[in-house]
XYZ file of C-alpha atoms in Angstrom:
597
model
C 164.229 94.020 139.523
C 162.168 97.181 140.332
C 162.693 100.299 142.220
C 160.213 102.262 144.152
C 159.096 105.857 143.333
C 157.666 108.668 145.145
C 154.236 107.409 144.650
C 154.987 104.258 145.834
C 154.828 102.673 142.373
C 157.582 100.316 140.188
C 159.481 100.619 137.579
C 162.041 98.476 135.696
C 165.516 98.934 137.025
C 167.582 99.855 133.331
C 170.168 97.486 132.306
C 174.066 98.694 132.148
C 173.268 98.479 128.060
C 170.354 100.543 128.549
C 172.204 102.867 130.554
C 174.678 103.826 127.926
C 171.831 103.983 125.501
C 170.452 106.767 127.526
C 173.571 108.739 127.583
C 173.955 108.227 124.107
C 170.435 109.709 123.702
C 171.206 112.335 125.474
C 173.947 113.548 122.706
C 170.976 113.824 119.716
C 170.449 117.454 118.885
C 167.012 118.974 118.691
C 168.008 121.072 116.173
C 166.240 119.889 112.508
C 168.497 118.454 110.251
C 167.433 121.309 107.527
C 169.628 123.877 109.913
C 172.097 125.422 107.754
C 173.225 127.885 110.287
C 175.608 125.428 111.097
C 178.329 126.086 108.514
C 180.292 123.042 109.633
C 179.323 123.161 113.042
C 182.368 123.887 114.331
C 184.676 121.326 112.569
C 187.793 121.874 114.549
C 185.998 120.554 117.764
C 186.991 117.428 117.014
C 190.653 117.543 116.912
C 189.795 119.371 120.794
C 187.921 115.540 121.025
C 190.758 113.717 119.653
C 193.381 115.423 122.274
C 190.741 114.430 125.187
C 190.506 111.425 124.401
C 194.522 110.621 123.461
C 193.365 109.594 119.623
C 195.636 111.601 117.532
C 198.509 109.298 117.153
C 196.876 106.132 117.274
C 194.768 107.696 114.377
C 197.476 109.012 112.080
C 199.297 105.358 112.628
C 195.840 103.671 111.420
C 195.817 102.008 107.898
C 192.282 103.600 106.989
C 190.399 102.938 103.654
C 187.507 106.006 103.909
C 184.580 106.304 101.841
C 181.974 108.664 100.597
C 179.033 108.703 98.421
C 175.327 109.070 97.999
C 174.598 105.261 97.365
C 176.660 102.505 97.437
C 178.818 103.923 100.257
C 177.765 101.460 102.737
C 177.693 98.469 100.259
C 181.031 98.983 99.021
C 182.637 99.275 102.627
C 180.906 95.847 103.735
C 182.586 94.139 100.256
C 185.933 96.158 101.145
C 186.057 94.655 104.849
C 185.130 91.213 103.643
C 187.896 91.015 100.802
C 190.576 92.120 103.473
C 189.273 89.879 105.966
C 189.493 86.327 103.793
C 192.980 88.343 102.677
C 193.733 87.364 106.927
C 193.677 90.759 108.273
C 192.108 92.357 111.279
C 189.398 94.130 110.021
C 187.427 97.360 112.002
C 184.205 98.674 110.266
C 182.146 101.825 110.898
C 179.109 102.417 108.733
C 175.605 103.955 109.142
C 172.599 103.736 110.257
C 172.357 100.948 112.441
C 169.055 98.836 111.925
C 168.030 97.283 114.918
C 171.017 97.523 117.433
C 173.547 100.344 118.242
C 176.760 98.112 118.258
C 175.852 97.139 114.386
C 178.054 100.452 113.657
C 180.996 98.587 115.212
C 182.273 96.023 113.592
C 185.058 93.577 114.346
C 186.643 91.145 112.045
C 183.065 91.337 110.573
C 180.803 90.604 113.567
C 179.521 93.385 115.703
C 181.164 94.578 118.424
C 179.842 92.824 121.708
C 177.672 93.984 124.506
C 180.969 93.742 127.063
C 183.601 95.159 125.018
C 181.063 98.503 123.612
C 180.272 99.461 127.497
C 183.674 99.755 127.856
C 184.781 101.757 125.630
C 181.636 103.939 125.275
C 181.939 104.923 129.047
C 185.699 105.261 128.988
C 185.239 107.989 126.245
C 181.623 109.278 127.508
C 183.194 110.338 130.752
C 186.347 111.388 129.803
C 184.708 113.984 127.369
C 182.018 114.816 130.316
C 184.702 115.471 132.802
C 186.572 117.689 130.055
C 183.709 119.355 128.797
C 182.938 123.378 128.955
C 181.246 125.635 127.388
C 183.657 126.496 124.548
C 183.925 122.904 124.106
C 181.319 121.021 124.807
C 180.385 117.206 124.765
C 180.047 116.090 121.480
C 177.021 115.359 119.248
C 175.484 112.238 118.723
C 177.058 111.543 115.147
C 180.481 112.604 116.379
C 180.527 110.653 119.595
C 179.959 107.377 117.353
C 182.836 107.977 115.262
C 185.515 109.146 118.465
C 184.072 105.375 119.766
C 184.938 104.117 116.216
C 188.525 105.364 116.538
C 189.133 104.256 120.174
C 188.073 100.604 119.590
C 189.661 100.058 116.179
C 192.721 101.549 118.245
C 192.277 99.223 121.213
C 191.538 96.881 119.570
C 194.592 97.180 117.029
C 192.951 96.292 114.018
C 195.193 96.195 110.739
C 192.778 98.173 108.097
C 189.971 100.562 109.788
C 187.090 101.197 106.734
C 185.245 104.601 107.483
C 181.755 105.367 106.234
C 180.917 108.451 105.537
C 177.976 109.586 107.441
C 176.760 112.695 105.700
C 178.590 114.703 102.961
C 181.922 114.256 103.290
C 184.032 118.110 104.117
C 182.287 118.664 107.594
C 181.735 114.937 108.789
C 183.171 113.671 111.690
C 185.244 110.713 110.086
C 186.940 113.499 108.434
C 189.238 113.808 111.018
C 191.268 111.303 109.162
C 194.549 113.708 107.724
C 195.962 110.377 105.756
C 194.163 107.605 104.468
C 195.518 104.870 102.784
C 193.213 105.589 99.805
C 189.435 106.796 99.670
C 186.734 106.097 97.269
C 183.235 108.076 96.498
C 180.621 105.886 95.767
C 177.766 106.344 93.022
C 176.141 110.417 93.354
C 172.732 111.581 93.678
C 170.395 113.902 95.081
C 170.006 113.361 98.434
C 170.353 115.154 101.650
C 169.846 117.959 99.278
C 168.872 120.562 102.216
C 172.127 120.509 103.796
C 174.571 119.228 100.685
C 173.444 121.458 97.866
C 170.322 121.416 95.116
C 172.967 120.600 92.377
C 175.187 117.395 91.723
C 177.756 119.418 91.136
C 177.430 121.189 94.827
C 177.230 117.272 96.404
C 179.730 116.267 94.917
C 182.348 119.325 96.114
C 180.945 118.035 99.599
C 181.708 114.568 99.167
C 185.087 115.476 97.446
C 185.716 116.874 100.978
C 187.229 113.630 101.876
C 190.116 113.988 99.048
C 193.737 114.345 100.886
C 196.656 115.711 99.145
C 198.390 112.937 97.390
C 196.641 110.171 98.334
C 195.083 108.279 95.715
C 191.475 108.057 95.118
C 188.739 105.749 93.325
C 184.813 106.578 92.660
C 182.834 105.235 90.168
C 181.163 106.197 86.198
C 179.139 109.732 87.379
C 177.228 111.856 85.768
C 179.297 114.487 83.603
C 178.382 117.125 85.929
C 179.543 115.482 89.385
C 182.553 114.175 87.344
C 183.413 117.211 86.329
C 183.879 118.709 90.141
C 185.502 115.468 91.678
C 188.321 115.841 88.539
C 188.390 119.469 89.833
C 188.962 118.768 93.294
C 191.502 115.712 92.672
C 193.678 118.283 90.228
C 193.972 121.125 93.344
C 194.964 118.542 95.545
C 197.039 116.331 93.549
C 195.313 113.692 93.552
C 195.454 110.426 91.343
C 192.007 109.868 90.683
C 190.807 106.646 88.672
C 187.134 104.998 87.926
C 186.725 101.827 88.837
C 184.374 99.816 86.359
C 181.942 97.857 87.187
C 182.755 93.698 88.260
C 182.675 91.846 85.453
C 180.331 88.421 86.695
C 182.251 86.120 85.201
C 185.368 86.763 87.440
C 183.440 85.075 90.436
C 183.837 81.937 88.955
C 180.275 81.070 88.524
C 179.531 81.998 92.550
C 177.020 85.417 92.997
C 177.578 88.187 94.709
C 176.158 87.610 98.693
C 174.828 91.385 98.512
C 171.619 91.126 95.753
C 170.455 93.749 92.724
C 172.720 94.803 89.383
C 174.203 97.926 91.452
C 176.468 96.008 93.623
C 178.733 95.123 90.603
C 179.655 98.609 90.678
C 179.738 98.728 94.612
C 182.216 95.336 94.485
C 183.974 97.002 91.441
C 184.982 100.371 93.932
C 185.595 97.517 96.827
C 187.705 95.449 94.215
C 189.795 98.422 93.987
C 190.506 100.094 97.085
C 190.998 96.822 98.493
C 193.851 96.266 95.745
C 195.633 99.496 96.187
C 195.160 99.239 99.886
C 197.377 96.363 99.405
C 199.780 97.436 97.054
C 200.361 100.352 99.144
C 200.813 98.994 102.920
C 203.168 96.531 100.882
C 201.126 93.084 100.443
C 201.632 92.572 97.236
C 200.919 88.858 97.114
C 197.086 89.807 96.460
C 197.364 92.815 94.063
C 195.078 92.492 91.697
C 195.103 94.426 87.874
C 192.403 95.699 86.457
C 193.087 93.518 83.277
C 193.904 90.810 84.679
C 191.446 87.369 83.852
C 190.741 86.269 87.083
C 190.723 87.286 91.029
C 192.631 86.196 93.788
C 190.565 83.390 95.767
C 190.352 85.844 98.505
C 188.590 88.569 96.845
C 186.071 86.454 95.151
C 184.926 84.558 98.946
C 184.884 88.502 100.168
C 182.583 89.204 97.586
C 180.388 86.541 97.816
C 180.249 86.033 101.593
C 179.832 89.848 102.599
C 176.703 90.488 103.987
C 174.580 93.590 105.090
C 171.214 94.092 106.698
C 168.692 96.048 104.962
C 170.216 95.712 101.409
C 168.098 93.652 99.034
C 166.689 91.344 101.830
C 164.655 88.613 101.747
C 162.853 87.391 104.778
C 159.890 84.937 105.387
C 157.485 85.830 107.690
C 157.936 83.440 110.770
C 155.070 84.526 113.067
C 152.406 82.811 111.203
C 151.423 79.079 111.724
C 154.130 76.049 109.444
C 150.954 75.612 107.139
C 151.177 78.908 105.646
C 155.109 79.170 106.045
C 156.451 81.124 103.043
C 152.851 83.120 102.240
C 154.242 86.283 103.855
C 157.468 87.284 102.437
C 159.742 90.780 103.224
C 161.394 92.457 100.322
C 163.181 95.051 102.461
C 165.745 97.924 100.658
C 166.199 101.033 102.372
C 166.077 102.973 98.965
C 165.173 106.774 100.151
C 166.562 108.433 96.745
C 164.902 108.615 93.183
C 167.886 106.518 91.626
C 168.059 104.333 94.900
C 164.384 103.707 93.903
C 164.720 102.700 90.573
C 167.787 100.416 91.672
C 165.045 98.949 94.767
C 162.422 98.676 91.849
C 164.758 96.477 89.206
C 165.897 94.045 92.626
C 162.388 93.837 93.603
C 160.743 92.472 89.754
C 163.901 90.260 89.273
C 163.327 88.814 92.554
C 159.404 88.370 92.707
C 159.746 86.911 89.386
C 162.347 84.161 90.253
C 160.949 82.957 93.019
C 157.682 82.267 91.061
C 159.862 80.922 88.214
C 158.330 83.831 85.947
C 154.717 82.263 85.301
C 152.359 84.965 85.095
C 149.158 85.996 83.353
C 146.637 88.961 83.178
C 148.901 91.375 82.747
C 147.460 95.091 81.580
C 148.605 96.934 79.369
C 152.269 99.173 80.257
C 150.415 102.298 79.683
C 147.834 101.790 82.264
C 148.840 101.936 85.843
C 145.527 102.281 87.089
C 143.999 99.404 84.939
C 146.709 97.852 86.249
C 145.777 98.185 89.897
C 142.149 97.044 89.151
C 142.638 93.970 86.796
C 146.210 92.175 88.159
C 145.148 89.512 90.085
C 149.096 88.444 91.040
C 150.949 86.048 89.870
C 150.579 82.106 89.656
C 152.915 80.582 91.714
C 154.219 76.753 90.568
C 156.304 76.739 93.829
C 153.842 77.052 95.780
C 150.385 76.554 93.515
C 148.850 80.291 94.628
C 148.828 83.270 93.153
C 151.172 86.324 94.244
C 150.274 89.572 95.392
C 152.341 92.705 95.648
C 152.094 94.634 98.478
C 154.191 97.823 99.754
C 155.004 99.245 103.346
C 156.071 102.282 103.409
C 157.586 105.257 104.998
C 159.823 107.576 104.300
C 161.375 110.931 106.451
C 159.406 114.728 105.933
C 162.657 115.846 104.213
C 162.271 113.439 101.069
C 159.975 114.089 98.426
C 157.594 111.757 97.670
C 156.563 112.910 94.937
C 159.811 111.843 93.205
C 160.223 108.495 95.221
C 156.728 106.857 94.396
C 156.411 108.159 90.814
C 159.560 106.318 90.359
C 158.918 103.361 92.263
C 155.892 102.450 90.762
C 156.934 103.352 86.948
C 159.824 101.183 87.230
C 158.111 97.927 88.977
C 155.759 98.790 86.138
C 157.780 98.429 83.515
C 158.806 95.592 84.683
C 155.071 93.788 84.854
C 155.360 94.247 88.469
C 151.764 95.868 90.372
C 151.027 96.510 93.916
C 148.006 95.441 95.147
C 147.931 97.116 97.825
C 150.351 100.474 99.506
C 150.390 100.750 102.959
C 151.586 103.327 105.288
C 153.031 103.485 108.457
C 155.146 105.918 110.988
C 158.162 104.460 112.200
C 158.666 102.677 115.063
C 162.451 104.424 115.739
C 161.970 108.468 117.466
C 164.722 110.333 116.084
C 165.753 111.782 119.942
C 166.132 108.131 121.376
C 168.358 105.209 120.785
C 166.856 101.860 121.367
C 163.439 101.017 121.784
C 163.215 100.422 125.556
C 161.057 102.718 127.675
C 159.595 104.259 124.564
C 156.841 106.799 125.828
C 153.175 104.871 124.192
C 151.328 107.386 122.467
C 148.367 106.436 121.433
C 147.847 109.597 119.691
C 150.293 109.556 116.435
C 150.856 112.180 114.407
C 149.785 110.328 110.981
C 149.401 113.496 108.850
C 152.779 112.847 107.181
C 151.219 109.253 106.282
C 148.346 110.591 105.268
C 150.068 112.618 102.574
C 151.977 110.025 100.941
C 148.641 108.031 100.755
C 147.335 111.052 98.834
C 150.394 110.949 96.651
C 149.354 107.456 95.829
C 146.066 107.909 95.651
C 146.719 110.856 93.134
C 149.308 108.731 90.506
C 146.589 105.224 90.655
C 144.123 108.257 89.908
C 145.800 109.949 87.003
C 146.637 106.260 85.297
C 143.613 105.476 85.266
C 143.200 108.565 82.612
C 141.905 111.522 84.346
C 143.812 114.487 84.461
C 146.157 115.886 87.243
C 144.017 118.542 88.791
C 140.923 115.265 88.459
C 143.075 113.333 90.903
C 143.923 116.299 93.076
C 140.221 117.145 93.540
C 138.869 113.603 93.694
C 142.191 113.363 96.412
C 140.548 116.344 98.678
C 136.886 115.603 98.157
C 137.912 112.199 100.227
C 140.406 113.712 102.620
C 138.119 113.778 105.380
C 136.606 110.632 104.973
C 140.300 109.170 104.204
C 141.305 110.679 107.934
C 138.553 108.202 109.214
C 139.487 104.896 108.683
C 143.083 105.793 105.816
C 141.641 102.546 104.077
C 140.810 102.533 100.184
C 140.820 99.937 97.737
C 144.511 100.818 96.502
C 145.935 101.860 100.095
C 145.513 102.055 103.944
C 147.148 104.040 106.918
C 148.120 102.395 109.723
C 148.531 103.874 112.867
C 152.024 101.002 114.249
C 153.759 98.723 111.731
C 152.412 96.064 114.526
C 148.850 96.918 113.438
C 150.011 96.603 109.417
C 151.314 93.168 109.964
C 148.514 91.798 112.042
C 146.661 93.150 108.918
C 148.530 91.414 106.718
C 148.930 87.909 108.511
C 145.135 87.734 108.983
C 144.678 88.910 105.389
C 147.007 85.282 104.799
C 144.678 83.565 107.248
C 141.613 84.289 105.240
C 142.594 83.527 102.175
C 145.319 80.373 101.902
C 145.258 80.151 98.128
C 147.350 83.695 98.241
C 150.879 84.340 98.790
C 152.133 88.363 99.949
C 155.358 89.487 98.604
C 155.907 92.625 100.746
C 158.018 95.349 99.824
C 159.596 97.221 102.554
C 161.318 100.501 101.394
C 161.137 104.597 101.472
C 163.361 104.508 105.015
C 165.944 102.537 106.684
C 164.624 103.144 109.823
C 161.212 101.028 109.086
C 163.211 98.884 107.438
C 164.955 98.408 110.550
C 161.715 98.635 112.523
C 160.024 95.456 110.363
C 163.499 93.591 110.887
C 163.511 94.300 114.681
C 159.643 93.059 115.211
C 160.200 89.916 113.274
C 163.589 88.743 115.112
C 161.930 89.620 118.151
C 158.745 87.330 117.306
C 161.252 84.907 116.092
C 163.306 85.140 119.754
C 159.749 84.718 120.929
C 158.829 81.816 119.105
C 162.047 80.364 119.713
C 161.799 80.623 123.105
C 158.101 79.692 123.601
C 158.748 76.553 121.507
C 162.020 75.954 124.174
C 159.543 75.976 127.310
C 157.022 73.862 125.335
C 159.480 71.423 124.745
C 160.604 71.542 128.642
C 157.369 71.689 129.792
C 156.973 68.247 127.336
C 160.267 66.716 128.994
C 159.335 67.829 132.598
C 155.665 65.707 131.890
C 157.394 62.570 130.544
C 159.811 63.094 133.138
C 157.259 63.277 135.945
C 155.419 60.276 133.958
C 158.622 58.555 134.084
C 159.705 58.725 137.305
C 155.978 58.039 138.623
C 156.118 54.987 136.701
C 159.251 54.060 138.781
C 158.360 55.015 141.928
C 155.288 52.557 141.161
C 157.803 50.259 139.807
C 159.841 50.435 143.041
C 156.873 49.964 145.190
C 156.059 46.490 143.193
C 159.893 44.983 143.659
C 159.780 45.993 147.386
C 156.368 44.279 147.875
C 157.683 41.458 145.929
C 160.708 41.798 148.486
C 159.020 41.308 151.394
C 156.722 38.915 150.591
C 159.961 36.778 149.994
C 161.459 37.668 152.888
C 158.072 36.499 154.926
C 158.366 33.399 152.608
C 161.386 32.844 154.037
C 160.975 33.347 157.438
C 158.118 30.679 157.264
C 160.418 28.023 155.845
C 163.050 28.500 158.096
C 160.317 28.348 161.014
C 158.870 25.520 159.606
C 162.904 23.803 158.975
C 162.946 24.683 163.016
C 159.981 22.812 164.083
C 161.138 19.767 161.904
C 164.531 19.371 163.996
């Protein structure tokens, strides 16, 4: 459907989904993220919400497991939600980001929330807080809105356990709302989100203590002394019980893995493993309690475990755009790593799994000390599977706020110490604008703003430089002598800038095409966002394909049908000529019986 403008032209009527996706839109702030004017922004707006919208006693009668953290957070709620669910309950999740669709955020008994059920509830709240709103309370921001929509379906919806991710920090974020949790948990800590959080661990982690409640009990995981230190703090003012949960011990799965890959989710399912447990212990199921020393784990927890699953986290997925002949050369590694540790974590996943699936045959290797030989001499790494040879490759991208300086140094020392080298590093902007949710009707701007690329292609530049043994101011000159002519075309022999990831992957698929005796193991990382943004373009070419190979095959049935029924018809024609002549064979005889008598 279209409808007509002024100037007589057409556009595409929106969709009732698309609709609420431009309301939502509406709700994201211009202000920079970096804004520390905000002191809280105004924190007790959102009980003002919560009367509006008639959440406060459906809230304090929810059985809510909430959970902060700088890594892990998200991990540890998806294991949390999956052990309850196998335990038979009715589960409602809320995490962050979302990756390619809004309604990811939502969760249900483990599936997203669907298309019917979000509308509803999104406008029910949406206009009830529009009709409300004023000037000393106005309609809430984007962040906030999510999480009121998070407590008004997991209330509708009467779920039995409601698992809150934190979105940022912990003291001033929206989920915080919550007076009495069942029990919370803090997650591994790190320096992130340092420009609004603190420049310290010990300042993060008084943020993401925020969530602590007065008596209830609380888990986290081994920290650093110095974030330890402050949660212990915080716990003690506020009587709290607060215990570390250790790591999962591997052997308790019964010989099964965990669904969610890389070493760090042992201590993710060792948090889930216990706020699950005291969950249950305290809303009186007893029959799945589990001890810390016990020997084994309730049935329940170890299918939760190994069945959760979550997008973006240690991801494997085949390129299916290219042709069945080259099936498997193109392969995404995607990890939304955006932190130093996160990096290393992203680094040790990524070796472990390159190596396995070329059962570990390789050869040329450089020496460890040389990054830069490395970059020249590895020519990848002989596959058996599939009788090429690997390459590394990584996309990247990562927001203004990071530092890249800290997240590529790390990333490449630790692949590196693992005998892992990247051919190649590209770099792309992301797909995803920050001020608009979902992709439709995305303005085309053919002129992108690629300086931020451009300077984490220096940063590369500048480390493959300074391995290969020239000093650091060297690299920084040899970097700006080629600036300009890097602005020309962003292509070197160690990296390239690419204007769209849809311009990076035709890149790489014809880079398959030309050469069939390599394979490209593709690491995706720096930013959820573009690890969203790669997931998004390749389910959509796979929706694509799928459908394309759906009207070949109908356009195949509707041929042999037509063939078919031709044949018939022809078939038809035959027996009816056949007929007749009969029936004129028979009219003979009997004229011929009649001339007889």
């Amino acid at each position: 459907m279209a409808e007509g403008d002024n100037n007589g032209s057409s556009k595409p009527t929106a969709t009732p989904y698309e609709e609420a996706l431009d309301a939502l839109s509406s709700l994201i702030t211009k202000r920079s993220r970096a804004d520390k004017s905000n002191k809280g922004d105004r924190f007790d707006l959102l009980f003002d919400y919560l009367k509006i919208l008639e959440l406060e006693e459906a809230i304090s009668e929810m059985k809510i497991i909430h959970v902060a953290g700088t890594k892990g957070k998200g991990s540890t709620c998806t294991f949390t939600e999956s052990i309850l669910r196998n335990c038979g309950f009715r589960t409602g999740l809320f995490t962050s980001p979302h990756l390619i669709d809004i309604r990811e955020r939502f969760r249900l008994d483990g599936v997203d929330i669907c298309e019917e059920k979000f509308l509803a509830y999104f406008w029910w709240c949406y206009d009830r807080l529009k009709e409300k709103a004023t000037e000393d309370i106005p309609m809430p921001t984007y962040f906030r809105f999510l999480a009121l929509l998070a407590f008004k379906i997991f209330a509708m919806e009467q779920v039995d356990v409601a698992i809150l991710e934190v979105g940022l920090g912990g003291k001033f974020d929206a989920t915080n709302v919550v007076q009495k949790p069942i029990v919370c948990g803090i997650s591994s800590l790190g320096y992130d989100h340092m420009e609004i959080l603190g420049n310290t661990l010990a300042q993060i982690a008084g943020e993401k203590a925020g969530i602590f409640k007065d008596g209830i009990p609380a888990f986290t995981v081994p920290q650093p002394d110095e974030a330890m230190n402050v949660l212990e703090e915080k716990a003690s003012k506020l009587n709290v019980h607060l215990q570390v949960a250790q790591p999962l011990d591997a052997k308790l799965l019964n010989g099964l893995k965990l669904r969610l890959e890389g070493e760090h989710q042992y201590l993710n399912a060792g948090l889930a493993i216990a706020l699950s447990s005291t969950w249950l212990q305290r809303t009186g199921h007893h029959d799945f309690t589990y001890l810390e020393q016990a020997s084994s784990l309730p049935e329940q927890f170890i299918k939760g475990l190994t069945t959760a699953s979550l997008q973006g986290r240690a991801q494997i997925v085949p390129d299916q755009y290219i042709n069945a002949e080259s099936y498997g050369d193109l392969v995404f590694y995607l990890d939304g790593a955006h932190s130093p540790e996160s990096m290393d974590m992203c680094a040790r996943w990524f070796s472990h799994a390159i190596k396995e699936d070329s059962q570990e045959k390789t050869f040329n290797y450089p020496p460890q000390n040389n990054l830069g030989s490395a970059m020249e001499l590895v020519q990848g790494h002989h596959d058996d599977k599939y009788g090429k040879s690997s390459m590394q490759i990584l996309l990247f991208n990562c927001m203004s706020v990071r530092d890249p300086q800290l997240l590529l140094p790390c990333l490449m020392k630790a692949c590196a110490s693992r005998g892992v080298y990247f051919k190649k590093a590209l770099f792309v902007p992301n797909t995803s604008v920050y001020y608009k949710v979902g992709s439709h009707a995305l303005p085309a701007d053919s002129q992108v703003d690629l300086s931020w690329q451009f300077a984490l292609q220096r940063v590369w530049e500048n480390l493959i430089q300074s391995d290969k043994g020239g000093e650091a101011k060297h690299a920084d000159a040899v970097c700006e002598e080629g600036k300009e002519d890097t602005k020309m075309n962003g292509r070197s022999e160690n990296s390239a800038v690419f204007p769209s990831l849809p311009l990076a992957l035709k890149w790489l698929r014809e880079s398959i095409q030309q050469n069939r005796s390599v394979r490209y193991q593709v690491l995706v990382t720096g930013s959820l966002h573009l690890v969203g943004d790669v997931l998004k373009l390749v389910k959509k070419e796979m929706v694509e394909g799928a459908v394309s190979a759906v009207n070949e095959s109908i356009a195949e049935l509707l041929i042999y049908e037509a063939d078919f029924l031709s044949g018939v018809r022809e078939k038809i024609k035959r027996l009816q000529f056949e007929l007749k002549q009969m029936k004129c064979f028979l009219e003979d005889d009997e004229q011929r019986t009649k001339c007889c008598l």
